[in-house]
Amino acid sequence: MKNMTNRTLKLGFVPLTDSAPLITALKRGYFAELGLDVELCPQNSWSTLRDKLQSGMLDAAQLLAPMPLASTLGLDGAKVAMKVPLVLSQNGNAITLSKHLVDEVLSLNKLSDLPFPMPAKLLQASVDKRKKEGKEKLRLASVFPYSCHQYQINDWLRQANLLEHVDVITLPPSAMAESLVAGMIDGFCVGGPWNAKSVREESGVTVLTSYHIWKDKTEKVLAVTELFFDQNPELLIRLVTALIKACEWLEPQINRFEAARWLQQSALSDEPLDTIAPSLLGSCITQATKSPQLVPNYNRFMSSIEESINRPLDIGQKWILTKMREANQISISVKSIELDKLAVFENSIFDEAMKRIKEAQL
Amino acid sequence: MAIKISKNTHSDKVLSILLIDDNPERADALLKALQHSRYHINHIVSSGVSLLKQVNDLKPDMVVIDIESPDRDILDSLHTLSSFNPKPIVMFAEQEDSDTITQSVKSGVSAYVCGNADPSRVRAILDAALARFEDYQSVKQELVSTKNKLEAKQLIDQAKRLLITTKKMSEEEAFHSLRKMAMDTGQKMEDVSKTIISLLNTIK
């Protein structure tokens, strides 16, 4: 197909296992097939990714699902209206606790083995012990205040009424493993390959995945500013088409190892393949001495069974807004009716892209 | 971790700056540029969780950080912690990027961005960032107080309406009885209104 524009489209992301659709679209040549010249721009922090997208230094970005909503509502950084034309993945995160804490949980609960998924109530004894001894609270880390990770920690702890008794801080994904070893945190919720990294280093034990907390919910999305959305519909349809094709390619497990290799060769070149591949293959490694757990939907990019999980729907947007409310991130003075009017998740581009994909298959 | 302290010889008020930058040459340039100024610099490299401790211990008046540092998310999240007072944050970006980003953050968020440290400009940039931050904080506080006043008025109106419908009072009587209750109990009118609203709604 002829070149769509005479300029390079800059697509920003934070390198993680679930960046696979972006890398796949590039390696499989889907961007080029659609006449797009896409440059993938890895970033070191979610806030800088957000700022660069808001200011137009990046044309599009793979964001944590709550981020475009926070930007549109002006909760964080500048207030810039955004659109989500595509959902890129579901699940993909996990909670890993320090080896030290897991040993304590086992001994305080008189257990020889940790159940998987681990219920948060097993932390109760450790919480009580710290309180009794006048020690600092348990401290977990998430990757960003406006992240599913944050809300997943909240929901997991809430099941056992422990939310008030545990501190939750923010750390960049790449700093998690190191901070766990240094004893700065007792655990974290992060995406791949960072859980597997701590397990391989034998400093952490993965106790459950985000699939066990929220079964099959939106995790990463493609986001653009509303301005870009309004001005570049054709460009966006093609970008979304290329990424849908990548998600489609990633659906069968037979292709997943190739994706792991590509990630290792590009965005995650500092990390070994044995930390990147497992989650993509539906394998949750939990600790060095144990057999991995089967979690088929650990990284989900598309589903041939369900109606497309990639279609950005109002119901998905509502779920996240509810979690933001529960985390007190949206002021009570913002009325529900105003939130109902928000149309950040917008399916028109996705529908047009799917129509074209189907027509091309005829 | 390298901590360097710049000398400050004269100033009305010493302002402490936490500088997070992995580029040693740029950090040095900044330290030099701010010698003999009211700014007192503590330099650290990107450090992950220990940044929290640094902020806690040093209680800086301002943070200067490289836009490409992974520590940015930690800093951003500090604003969601109630124990952390808002601070002006100045970001260093490459020269060609800085104009674009500066425009987007003009609306008065935490960040102010400038290009590579140009010694002659750096002091002026920090002064401007500080002034702008203070302006923004006062505007924000004004907004909050206006909003509170509006919410109070709404509460009082709602309580009055309830008294009028359920107790068959006139508007004036309703207002006077609210004011009397407020004076008798030493509470604000909006607090009394809140109690009345919840009481009358339960009885109904």
Coordinates of C-alpha atoms in Angstrom, one line a residue, chain A residues 125-261:
Chain A
A125 CA -1.1 -12.4 61.0
S126 CA 1.8 -10.4 59.6
V127 CA -0.1 -7.2 59.8
D128 CA -1.0 -7.9 63.4
K129 CA 2.6 -8.8 64.2
R130 CA 3.9 -5.5 62.9
K131 CA 1.3 -3.6 64.8
K132 CA 2.0 -5.4 68.0
E133 CA 5.7 -4.9 67.7
G134 CA 5.2 -1.2 66.7
K135 CA 6.9 -1.8 63.4
E136 CA 6.2 0.0 60.1
K137 CA 3.2 -1.3 58.1
L138 CA 3.7 -3.7 55.2
R139 CA 4.6 -1.8 52.1
L140 CA 3.6 -2.8 48.6
A141 CA 4.4 -1.0 45.4
S142 CA 2.3 -0.4 42.3
V143 CA 3.6 1.1 39.0
F144 CA 1.4 4.3 38.9
P145 CA -1.4 5.8 40.9
Y146 CA -3.7 5.7 37.9
S147 CA -3.1 2.0 37.0
C148 CA -5.1 -1.2 37.2
H149 CA -2.2 -2.5 39.3
Q150 CA -3.1 0.0 42.0
Y151 CA -6.8 -1.0 42.0
Q152 CA -5.9 -4.7 41.9
I153 CA -3.8 -4.3 45.1
N154 CA -6.7 -2.4 46.6
D155 CA -9.3 -5.0 45.7
W156 CA -7.1 -7.9 46.8
L157 CA -6.4 -6.3 50.2
R158 CA -10.1 -5.2 50.6
Q159 CA -11.2 -8.8 50.4
A160 CA -9.5 -9.2 53.8
N161 CA -10.2 -5.7 55.1
L162 CA -6.5 -5.0 55.1
L163 CA -6.4 -2.0 52.8
E164 CA -6.0 0.5 55.7
H165 CA -3.2 -1.6 57.2
V166 CA -0.9 -1.7 54.2
D167 CA 1.0 1.1 52.6
V168 CA 1.0 1.3 48.8
I169 CA 3.6 3.3 47.0
T170 CA 4.7 3.9 43.4
L171 CA 7.8 2.6 41.8
P172 CA 8.8 2.2 38.1
P173 CA 8.4 -1.4 36.9
S174 CA 12.1 -1.9 36.3
A175 CA 13.0 -0.9 39.9
M176 CA 10.7 -3.5 41.5
A177 CA 13.0 -6.5 41.7
E178 CA 15.9 -4.4 43.0
S179 CA 13.8 -2.7 45.6
L180 CA 12.5 -6.0 46.8
V181 CA 16.0 -7.3 47.3
A182 CA 17.0 -4.2 49.1
G183 CA 14.1 -4.7 51.5
M184 CA 12.6 -1.3 50.6
I185 CA 9.3 -3.0 49.9
D186 CA 7.6 -6.2 50.9
G187 CA 5.9 -6.9 47.6
F188 CA 4.6 -5.4 44.4
C189 CA 2.0 -5.6 41.6
V190 CA 3.6 -5.3 38.2
G191 CA 3.4 -6.7 34.7
G192 CA 5.9 -9.0 33.0
P193 CA 8.7 -9.7 32.9
W194 CA 9.3 -8.2 36.4
N195 CA 7.5 -10.8 38.5
A196 CA 9.4 -13.6 36.8
K197 CA 12.6 -11.8 37.3
S198 CA 12.2 -11.8 41.1
V199 CA 11.2 -15.4 41.0
R200 CA 14.3 -16.4 39.0
E201 CA 16.4 -14.4 41.4
E202 CA 14.8 -16.3 44.2
S203 CA 14.0 -13.0 46.1
G204 CA 10.3 -13.1 45.4
V205 CA 7.3 -15.5 45.3
T206 CA 4.5 -14.7 42.8
V207 CA 1.3 -15.4 44.9
L208 CA -1.5 -14.6 42.3
T209 CA -2.0 -12.9 39.0
S210 CA -4.4 -10.0 38.1
Y211 CA -6.6 -12.6 36.3
H212 CA -7.3 -14.1 39.8
I213 CA -8.4 -10.7 41.1
W214 CA -10.3 -9.3 38.1
K215 CA -11.0 -12.0 35.6
D216 CA -10.4 -10.7 32.0
K217 CA -10.5 -6.9 32.4
T218 CA -8.9 -4.2 30.2
E219 CA -5.3 -3.6 31.0
K220 CA -3.4 -1.6 28.3
V221 CA -5.0 0.6 25.7
L222 CA -4.0 2.6 22.6
A223 CA -4.5 6.3 23.4
V224 CA -4.4 9.5 21.3
T225 CA -5.4 13.0 22.1
E226 CA -8.9 14.0 21.1
L227 CA -7.2 16.6 18.7
F228 CA -5.2 13.8 16.9
F229 CA -8.3 11.6 16.9
D230 CA -10.4 14.3 15.2
Q231 CA -7.7 15.3 12.7
N232 CA -6.4 12.0 11.6
P233 CA -9.2 9.4 11.2
E234 CA -7.7 7.6 8.2
L235 CA -4.3 7.4 9.8
L236 CA -5.8 6.0 13.0
I237 CA -8.0 3.4 11.2
R238 CA -4.8 2.1 9.7
L239 CA -2.9 2.1 12.9
V240 CA -5.7 0.3 14.7
T241 CA -6.0 -2.2 11.8
A242 CA -2.3 -3.0 12.0
L243 CA -2.5 -3.5 15.8
I244 CA -5.6 -5.7 15.6
K245 CA -3.8 -7.9 13.1
A246 CA -0.9 -8.1 15.6
C247 CA -3.3 -9.1 18.4
E248 CA -4.9 -11.7 16.1
W249 CA -1.5 -13.1 15.4
L250 CA -0.7 -13.3 19.1
E251 CA -3.9 -15.2 20.0
P252 CA -2.7 -18.8 19.2
Q253 CA -0.1 -20.0 21.7
I254 CA 1.9 -21.4 18.9
N255 CA 3.1 -17.9 18.0
R256 CA 3.8 -16.7 21.5
F257 CA 7.4 -17.9 21.8
E258 CA 8.3 -15.9 18.7
A259 CA 6.8 -12.8 20.3
A260 CA 8.9 -13.5 23.4
R261 CA 12.1 -13.6 21.3

